[in-house]
Structure formats: C-alpha cells, structure tokens
Coordinates of N, CA, C and O in Angstrom, one line a residue:
M1 N 159.1 176.1 178.8 CA 160.9 176.7 178.7 C 161.8 175.3 178.9 O 162.8 174.9 178.4
K2 N 161.1 173.1 179.0 CA 161.8 172.5 179.5 C 161.9 172.4 177.7 O 163.2 171.6 177.5
A3 N 160.8 172.6 176.7 CA 161.6 172.6 175.3 C 162.6 173.2 174.7 O 163.3 172.9 173.9
H4 N 162.6 174.8 175.2 CA 163.8 176.3 174.2 C 164.8 175.5 175.1 O 165.8 175.9 174.4
R5 N 164.9 174.2 176.7 CA 166.1 174.2 177.4 C 166.7 172.9 176.3 O 167.9 173.1 175.5
K6 N 166.0 172.3 176.2 CA 166.3 171.5 175.4 C 167.0 171.7 173.8 O 167.8 170.6 173.4
E7 N 165.7 172.0 173.4 CA 166.1 171.9 171.8 C 167.2 173.6 172.3 O 167.6 173.2 170.4
V8 N 167.2 174.4 172.1 CA 167.7 175.7 171.7 C 169.0 175.9 172.6 O 170.1 175.8 172.6
V9 N 169.0 176.3 174.3 CA 169.6 176.9 174.9 C 170.7 175.8 175.2 O 171.8 176.1 175.5
D10 N 170.6 174.5 176.1 CA 171.8 173.5 176.0 C 173.1 173.1 175.2 O 173.6 173.5 175.2
P11 N 172.2 173.0 173.9 CA 172.9 172.7 172.5 C 173.7 173.8 172.7 O 175.4 174.1 172.0
L12 N 173.3 175.1 172.6 CA 174.2 176.2 172.0 C 174.9 176.4 173.4 O 176.2 176.6 172.7
I13 N 175.1 176.0 174.2 CA 176.0 176.2 175.5 C 177.0 175.8 175.2 O 178.0 176.1 175.2
A14 N 176.8 174.6 175.0 CA 177.9 173.5 174.6 C 178.2 173.5 174.0 O 179.9 173.5 173.4
Q15 N 177.7 173.5 172.6 CA 178.4 174.9 171.1 C 179.6 175.6 171.6 O 180.5 175.6 170.4
H16 N 179.5 176.2 172.1 CA 180.0 177.2 172.4 C 181.0 177.1 173.8 O 181.8 178.4 174.5
Q17 N 181.4 176.1 174.1 CA 181.8 175.7 175.9 C 182.0 176.8 176.5 O 182.4 176.8 177.5
G18 N 180.6 176.3 177.2 CA 180.2 176.4 178.3 C 179.4 175.9 179.2 O 179.4 174.4 178.6
R19 N 179.0 175.6 180.1 CA 178.7 174.8 180.7 C 177.5 175.5 181.9 O 177.6 176.7 182.4
I20 N 176.1 175.1 182.2 CA 175.2 175.4 183.2 C 176.2 174.8 184.8 O 176.3 174.1 185.2
F21 N 175.8 176.2 186.0 CA 177.2 175.7 187.0 C 176.1 175.5 187.5 O 175.6 174.7 188.2
K22 N 174.5 176.5 187.9 CA 173.2 175.5 188.7 C 172.5 176.9 188.2 O 172.4 177.4 187.2
T23 N 171.2 176.4 188.1 CA 170.0 176.8 187.8 C 168.9 177.1 189.1 O 169.5 176.5 190.6
T24 N 168.9 178.9 188.8 CA 168.3 179.4 190.2 C 167.0 180.0 189.6 O 166.9 180.4 189.0
G25 N 166.0 179.8 190.7 CA 164.7 179.8 190.2 C 164.6 179.7 189.1 O 164.7 178.0 188.1
D26 N 163.6 180.3 187.8 CA 164.2 179.7 186.4 C 165.2 180.2 185.3 O 164.9 179.5 184.4
G27 N 165.7 180.7 186.2 CA 167.5 180.7 185.2 C 168.5 180.2 185.4 O 169.1 180.0 186.7
P28 N 169.3 179.6 184.6 CA 170.2 179.1 184.9 C 171.1 180.0 184.7 O 171.4 181.3 184.2
L29 N 173.0 179.6 185.8 CA 174.4 180.4 186.0 C 174.6 179.4 185.1 O 175.1 178.8 185.0
M30 N 175.6 180.2 184.3 CA 176.3 179.3 183.1 C 177.7 179.7 183.4 O 178.1 181.1 183.7
E31 N 178.4 179.9 182.8 CA 180.2 179.8 183.5 C 180.6 179.6 181.6 O 180.9 178.6 180.9
F32 N 181.2 180.4 181.0 CA 182.5 180.3 180.3 C 183.5 180.2 180.4 O 183.7 181.9 180.8
A33 N 184.8 179.9 178.9 CA 186.3 180.1 179.4 C 187.0 181.7 178.8 O 187.0 182.8 178.9
S34 N 185.4 182.1 177.7 CA 185.7 182.8 176.8 C 184.9 183.2 177.0 O 183.7 183.4 176.6
I35 N 185.2 185.3 176.9 CA 183.6 186.1 177.1 C 183.6 186.4 175.9 O 182.1 187.2 176.0
V36 N 184.1 186.2 174.7 CA 183.6 186.7 173.3 C 182.6 185.3 173.6 O 181.2 185.4 172.8
D37 N 182.8 183.9 173.7 CA 181.5 182.9 173.6 C 180.9 183.2 174.2 O 179.8 182.7 174.1
A38 N 180.4 183.6 175.0 CA 179.7 184.0 175.7 C 178.6 184.8 175.1 O 177.5 184.8 175.2
V39 N 179.2 185.5 175.0 CA 178.7 186.5 174.0 C 177.8 186.2 173.3 O 176.6 186.6 172.9
R40 N 178.3 185.3 172.1 CA 178.1 184.8 170.7 C 177.0 184.0 171.7 O 175.8 183.6 170.6
C41 N 176.7 182.7 172.2 CA 176.0 182.4 172.6 C 174.6 182.5 173.0 O 173.7 182.9 172.6
A42 N 175.3 183.9 173.8 CA 173.5 184.6 174.2 C 173.1 185.3 173.9 O 171.3 185.1 173.3
I43 N 173.8 185.4 172.3 CA 173.2 186.6 171.0 C 172.3 185.1 170.2 O 171.2 185.6 169.7
V44 N 173.1 184.3 170.2 CA 172.2 183.1 169.9 C 171.1 182.4 170.1 O 170.2 182.0 169.2
I45 N 171.4 182.1 171.4 CA 170.5 181.4 171.6 C 168.4 182.6 172.2 O 168.2 182.2 171.9
Q46 N 168.8 184.1 172.4 CA 168.3 184.8 171.9 C 167.5 184.9 170.7 O 166.3 184.9 169.9
Q47 N 168.2 184.7 169.7 CA 168.0 184.7 168.4 C 167.6 183.3 167.8 O 165.8 183.2 167.6
G48 N 167.3 182.1 168.9 CA 166.9 181.2 168.2 C 165.8 180.8 169.3 O 164.4 180.6 168.7
I49 N 165.8 181.5 170.2 CA 164.2 181.6 171.2 C 163.2 181.9 170.4 O 162.1 182.3 170.6
E50 N 163.9 184.0 169.7 CA 163.1 185.0 169.0 C 162.0 183.7 167.7 O 161.2 184.4 167.1
S51 N 163.1 183.1 166.9 CA 162.5 182.5 166.4 C 161.2 181.3 166.4 O 160.5 181.2 165.9
R52 N 161.4 180.7 167.3 CA 161.0 179.6 168.0 C 159.5 180.1 168.3 O 158.2 180.1 168.7
N53 N 159.9 181.7 169.1 CA 157.9 182.1 168.9 C 157.0 182.8 167.9 O 156.4 183.4 168.2
A54 N 158.6 182.8 167.0 CA 157.3 183.5 165.9 C 156.0 183.1 165.2 O 155.1 183.7 165.2
N55 N 155.6 182.2 165.2 CA 154.3 181.3 165.2 C 153.5 181.0 166.7 O 152.2 180.2 167.1
V56 N 153.9 181.7 167.9 CA 153.2 181.5 169.4 C 152.4 182.7 168.9 O 153.3 183.8 169.4
D57 N 151.5 182.2 169.9 CA 151.0 183.6 170.3 C 151.4 184.5 171.3 O 152.7 184.0 172.1
E58 N 151.6 186.2 171.3 CA 152.2 186.6 172.1 C 151.8 186.3 173.4 O 152.6 186.4 174.1
S59 N 151.0 185.8 174.4 CA 150.8 185.6 175.5 C 151.3 184.3 176.0 O 151.6 184.3 176.8
R60 N 152.2 183.8 175.0 CA 152.3 182.3 175.4 C 154.1 182.2 174.9 O 154.4 181.0 175.2
R61 N 154.4 183.6 174.5 CA 155.8 183.5 174.7 C 156.9 183.7 175.6 O 156.1 184.2 176.3
I62 N 157.1 183.0 175.6 CA 159.0 183.0 176.9 C 159.9 184.0 175.5 O 160.4 183.4 174.9
R63 N 159.8 184.5 176.7 CA 161.3 185.7 176.9 C 162.4 185.5 177.6 O 162.3 186.1 178.6
F64 N 163.8 185.1 177.0 CA 164.9 185.8 178.7 C 165.0 186.7 178.0 O 165.7 187.1 178.0
R65 N 165.8 187.2 179.6 CA 166.3 188.2 180.3 C 167.9 187.9 180.5 O 168.3 186.6 181.0
V66 N 168.4 188.3 179.5 CA 170.3 187.7 179.5 C 171.0 188.9 180.5 O 170.6 189.5 179.9
S67 N 172.1 188.2 181.2 CA 173.3 189.5 181.5 C 174.8 188.7 181.5 O 174.1 186.9 181.6
I68 N 175.2 189.2 181.7 CA 176.7 188.7 181.5 C 177.5 189.7 182.2 O 177.6 190.9 181.8
N69 N 178.7 189.4 182.8 CA 179.4 189.8 183.7 C 180.8 189.1 183.4 O 180.6 187.7 183.6
V70 N 181.9 189.7 183.7 CA 183.3 189.3 184.1 C 183.4 189.4 185.5 O 183.4 191.4 186.0
G71 N 184.2 188.7 186.2 CA 184.2 189.1 187.6 C 184.9 188.5 188.2 O 184.6 186.2 187.8
D72 N 185.0 188.4 189.8 CA 185.9 187.0 190.3 C 184.8 186.4 190.4 O 183.8 187.2 191.5
V73 N 185.0 185.3 190.9 CA 184.0 184.3 191.6 C 184.8 183.4 192.7 O 186.0 183.4 192.4
I74 N 183.8 182.4 193.5 CA 184.7 181.5 194.2 C 183.6 180.3 194.1 O 182.4 180.5 194.1
V75 N 184.4 179.9 193.9 CA 183.8 178.0 194.0 C 183.9 176.8 195.5 O 185.3 177.1 195.5
E76 N 182.7 177.2 195.2 CA 182.3 176.0 196.6 C 182.1 174.7 196.8 O 180.8 174.8 197.2
G77 N 182.2 173.8 196.7 CA 181.8 172.7 196.1 C 181.0 172.7 194.7 O 181.7 172.8 194.0
D78 N 179.5 172.6 195.1 CA 178.9 172.8 194.4 C 177.6 174.3 193.8 O 177.4 174.1 193.1
D79 N 178.4 174.4 194.5 CA 178.1 176.5 194.4 C 179.4 177.2 193.9 O 180.7 177.5 193.7
I80 N 178.3 178.2 193.3 CA 179.6 179.8 192.8 C 179.0 180.9 193.2 O 177.9 181.0 192.9
F81 N 179.9 181.7 193.7 CA 179.0 183.1 194.0 C 180.5 184.1 194.0 O 181.3 184.0 193.9
G82 N 179.9 184.9 194.7 CA 180.9 186.4 194.7 C 180.3 187.7 194.1 O 179.3 187.3 193.5
D83 N 181.2 188.7 193.6 CA 180.9 189.9 193.0 C 180.3 189.6 191.1 O 179.1 190.2 191.3
G84 N 181.3 188.6 191.0 CA 180.9 188.6 189.5 C 179.6 187.7 189.1 O 178.7 188.6 188.4
V85 N 179.1 187.0 190.6 CA 178.0 186.1 190.3 C 176.8 187.4 190.5 O 175.7 187.7 190.2
N86 N 176.9 188.4 191.4 CA 175.9 189.0 191.8 C 175.8 190.5 191.1 O 174.5 190.9 190.6
V87 N 177.0 190.9 189.8 CA 176.8 191.9 189.5 C 176.1 191.4 188.6 O 175.3 191.8 187.4
A88 N 176.0 189.8 187.8 CA 175.9 189.6 186.8 C 173.8 189.2 187.1 O 172.9 189.7 186.2
A89 N 173.9 188.8 187.7 CA 172.4 189.1 188.5 C 171.3 190.4 188.5 O 169.7 191.0 188.7
R90 N 172.5 191.1 189.3 CA 171.6 192.6 189.3 C 171.7 193.0 187.5 O 170.8 193.9 187.0
L91 N 172.1 192.8 186.7 CA 172.2 192.8 185.0 C 170.9 192.2 184.5 O 170.2 192.9 183.5
E92 N 170.1 190.8 184.9 CA 169.7 190.7 185.4 C 168.1 191.3 184.8 O 168.0 191.1 183.9
A93 N 168.5 191.9 185.7 CA 166.9 192.7 186.2 C 166.9 193.6 185.4 O 165.8 194.1 185.2
L94 N 168.1 193.9 185.1 CA 167.4 195.6 184.3 C 167.7 195.1 182.7 O 167.5 196.1 181.9
A95 N 167.7 194.5 182.5 CA 167.4 192.9 181.1 C 166.2 193.7 180.5 O 165.1 193.1 181.6
E96 N 165.9 194.0 179.7 CA 164.1 193.9 178.9 C 163.9 192.6 178.4 O 164.9 191.5 178.2
P97 N 162.2 192.2 178.3 CA 162.5 190.2 178.2 C 163.2 190.2 176.4 O 162.9 190.9 176.0
G98 N 164.0 189.5 176.1 CA 164.4 189.2 174.9 C 165.8 189.9 174.4 O 165.9 189.8 173.6
R99 N 166.5 190.2 175.7 CA 167.7 191.5 175.6 C 168.4 191.1 176.3 O 168.3 190.0 177.1
I100 N 170.1 191.9 176.1 CA 171.1 191.3 176.4 C 171.5 192.3 177.9 O 171.8 193.3 176.9
C101 N 172.2 192.3 179.0 CA 172.5 193.5 179.3 C 173.8 193.1 180.0 O 174.1 192.0 180.1
V102 N 174.9 194.1 179.7 CA 176.5 193.2 179.9 C 177.0 194.3 181.1 O 176.5 195.8 180.7
S103 N 177.8 194.3 181.7 CA 178.8 195.0 182.3 C 179.8 195.8 181.3 O 179.9 195.8 180.5
A104 N 180.5 197.1 182.0 CA 181.2 197.9 180.8 C 182.8 196.9 180.5 O 183.4 197.5 179.4
T105 N 183.1 196.2 181.7 CA 183.7 195.0 181.5 C 184.1 194.1 180.2 O 184.6 194.5 179.2
V106 N 183.0 193.6 179.9 CA 182.4 192.9 179.2 C 182.4 193.1 177.8 O 182.8 193.0 176.7
R107 N 181.9 194.5 177.5 CA 182.2 195.6 176.0 C 183.1 195.6 176.3 O 183.8 195.6 174.8
E108 N 184.4 196.5 177.2 CA 185.4 196.2 176.7 C 186.3 195.4 175.9 O 187.2 195.2 174.8
H109 N 185.7 193.8 176.3 CA 186.5 192.5 176.0 C 186.2 192.3 174.1 O 186.5 191.4 173.9
V110 N 184.7 192.4 173.9 CA 184.3 192.0 173.2 C 184.2 193.4 171.8 O 183.8 192.9 171.0
A111 N 183.9 193.9 172.4 CA 183.3 195.7 171.6 C 184.2 195.5 170.0 O 183.7 195.8 169.0
E112 N 185.2 195.1 169.6 CA 186.1 194.9 168.2 C 185.9 193.2 167.7 O 186.5 193.6 166.9
K113 N 185.2 192.4 168.7 CA 185.9 191.2 168.6 C 184.5 190.4 167.3 O 184.1 189.3 166.8
L114 N 183.1 191.1 167.5 CA 182.1 190.9 167.5 C 180.8 191.7 166.6 O 181.4 193.0 166.5
P115 N 180.2 191.8 165.8 CA 179.7 192.6 164.7 C 178.5 192.9 165.7 O 177.4 192.6 164.8
I116 N 178.1 193.4 166.7 CA 177.7 194.4 167.5 C 177.9 195.7 167.7 O 178.8 196.0 167.5
G117 N 176.5 196.2 168.4 CA 177.0 197.4 168.7 C 176.3 197.1 170.0 O 175.9 196.4 170.6
F118 N 176.7 198.7 170.9 CA 176.4 198.7 172.0 C 175.2 199.7 172.7 O 175.8 200.9 172.4
A119 N 174.2 199.8 173.6 CA 173.5 201.1 173.9 C 174.2 201.4 175.6 O 173.7 200.2 176.1
D120 N 174.2 202.4 175.5 CA 175.0 202.9 176.9 C 173.7 203.4 177.9 O 172.7 203.8 177.4
L121 N 173.6 202.0 179.0 CA 172.6 202.8 179.4 C 172.7 203.0 180.9 O 172.1 202.9 181.7
G122 N 174.2 203.6 181.0 CA 174.8 204.8 182.2 C 175.0 203.2 183.7 O 175.2 202.6 183.2
E123 N 175.4 204.2 184.3 CA 175.2 203.5 185.8 C 174.7 203.4 186.5 O 173.5 204.3 186.8
H124 N 174.4 202.1 187.5 CA 173.2 202.1 188.3 C 173.6 201.3 189.3 O 174.8 200.5 189.9
S125 N 173.2 201.7 190.0 CA 173.2 201.2 191.7 C 172.8 200.1 191.5 O 171.1 200.6 191.7
V126 N 173.5 199.1 192.0 CA 172.6 198.5 192.2 C 173.2 197.1 193.6 O 173.3 197.0 194.3
K127 N 171.7 196.0 194.4 CA 171.5 196.1 195.9 C 173.3 195.0 195.8 O 173.3 194.3 194.7
N128 N 173.4 195.3 197.1 CA 174.4 194.4 197.0 C 175.9 194.9 196.4 O 177.4 194.0 196.6
I129 N 176.2 195.8 196.0 CA 177.2 196.0 195.0 C 177.9 197.8 195.3 O 177.2 198.5 195.3
A130 N 178.8 198.0 196.3 CA 179.2 199.1 196.3 C 179.8 199.9 195.8 O 179.4 201.2 196.0
R131 N 179.7 199.7 194.7 CA 180.0 200.9 193.4 C 178.9 200.6 192.1 O 178.2 199.6 192.3
P132 N 178.6 201.9 191.9 CA 178.0 201.4 190.6 C 178.2 200.4 189.1 O 178.9 200.5 189.6
V133 N 177.6 200.2 188.7 CA 177.6 199.1 187.5 C 177.2 199.9 186.2 O 176.0 200.0 186.4
H134 N 178.4 200.0 185.1 CA 178.5 200.6 184.1 C 177.4 199.4 183.1 O 178.1 198.1 183.1
V135 N 176.0 199.6 182.6 CA 175.5 198.8 181.9 C 175.7 198.8 180.4 O 175.2 200.1 180.0
F136 N 175.6 198.4 179.9 CA 175.0 198.0 178.5 C 174.5 197.3 177.7 O 174.3 195.9 178.2
R137 N 173.3 197.4 176.8 CA 172.6 197.0 176.2 C 172.9 196.5 174.8 O 173.4 196.9 173.9
I138 N 173.6 194.8 174.5 CA 174.1 194.4 173.1 C 172.4 195.0 171.9 O 171.5 194.6 172.0
E139 N 172.8 195.2 171.0 CA 172.1 195.8 170.0 C 172.8 195.2 168.9 O 173.9 195.4 168.3
T140 N 171.9 193.9 168.1 CA 173.2 192.8 167.3 C 172.5 193.7 165.4 O 171.8 193.9 165.5
R141 N 173.2 193.7 164.9 CA 173.4 194.0 163.5 C 173.1 193.4 163.2 O 173.0 192.6 161.3
I142 N 172.6 191.6 163.4 CA 172.8 190.8 162.2 C 171.4 189.8 162.3 O 170.7 189.8 163.1
E143 N 171.1 189.9 160.8 CA 169.3 189.3 161.3 C 169.9 187.6 160.8 O 170.7 187.1 161.3
P144 N 168.1 186.9 161.5 CA 169.1 185.6 162.4 C 168.6 184.2 160.7 O 170.2 184.0 161.4
R145 N 169.2 185.1 159.8 CA 169.4 184.1 159.1 C 171.0 184.3 159.2 O 171.4 183.3 157.6
N146 N 171.9 185.4 159.4 CA 172.8 185.1 159.2 C 173.6 185.0 160.3 O 174.8 185.2 160.9
V147 N 173.0 183.8 161.2 CA 173.6 183.9 162.6 C 175.1 183.4 162.3 O 175.8 183.5 163.8
E148 N 175.1 182.2 161.1 CA 176.7 181.9 161.2 C 178.0 183.1 161.6 O 178.5 182.2 161.6
L149 N 177.4 184.0 161.3 CA 178.5 185.8 160.7 C 179.2 184.8 162.6 O 180.3 185.8 162.2
I150 N 178.2 184.9 163.4 CA 178.7 185.4 164.8 C 178.9 183.4 165.7 O 179.1 183.6 166.5
G151 N 179.1 182.8 164.8 CA 179.1 181.5 165.6 C 180.7 181.1 165.4 O 181.2 181.8 165.1
R152 N 181.0 180.0 165.2 CA 182.5 179.7 165.2 C 182.7 179.5 164.1 O 182.3 179.3 162.9

C-alpha cells in the first residue's frame, strides 16, 4: 500500500492539482478544485494500480474502490465533513474493487468533457443521507497505453 501511494497515487494527485485532506482508515480523502481533474486523476490512478498489479499474484493484488462526489463541505481546523463527504463515503462502499463510482452531479459535470462512459447503477438509499443518491460507474474507453489522452 505504501509503495502504491508513493509511486502512483501521491504523484498523480499532485499532477492533477489535488491534495490529500486526511486519511481515514486505509483510504485518503482528497479534494480537487476541478471535478474534471478529480475524475481524470481517479482514472489514471486506477489504470496505474492495474498496471502495477499485472505481474502480481491475484491473492496479493491491492485494488482501490474510488468514489467521487461534488457537494458542500465544512472545513473545521484540520477536518472536513458534511454531506459532500458523506455521499462520497457511501459511494465508495458501492464501488467494486478497481472501479470508480460517482454521483449524478459528477456525471453531469464531466459527461462531455472526458472520453469516458457511465453505467447507470440507479438510485440508492444510503446511511445518513436523507434522499436517494443516483450512482454511476465510470466506464473508461481508453487503453492504459493511451492514458495521456486524459491527462493534461
């Protein structure tokens, strides 16, 4: 996990103008000024981890569940919380290992800006969120060797 962070995750977050706000358990909570940059970063991270896993025995592979949401957050000292964070946390639980789940708001913001598709996973009632959340899974159409197409 430390090697994945050092060699793939952290450099890509910086490259896409993001930052790790805090680490909860085994997952970092990140923020980006641009939702397009956040989605690009998530895709490239997933592709980078998959490439690193290519020659690793299936039982030893580490796969990330990634979720992305756009929403209001509250920053208090060194902490961040609010519905924006809560929805992202619930989406992560819906993502399969190696996949990215996003809210409908994210889909609306990036649908025409990136060469990706979305699988509609429907509405889900999730813990501590009053309304159902419409969830989509990102479907990349880009081969890992063409990752530069979604970079800057």
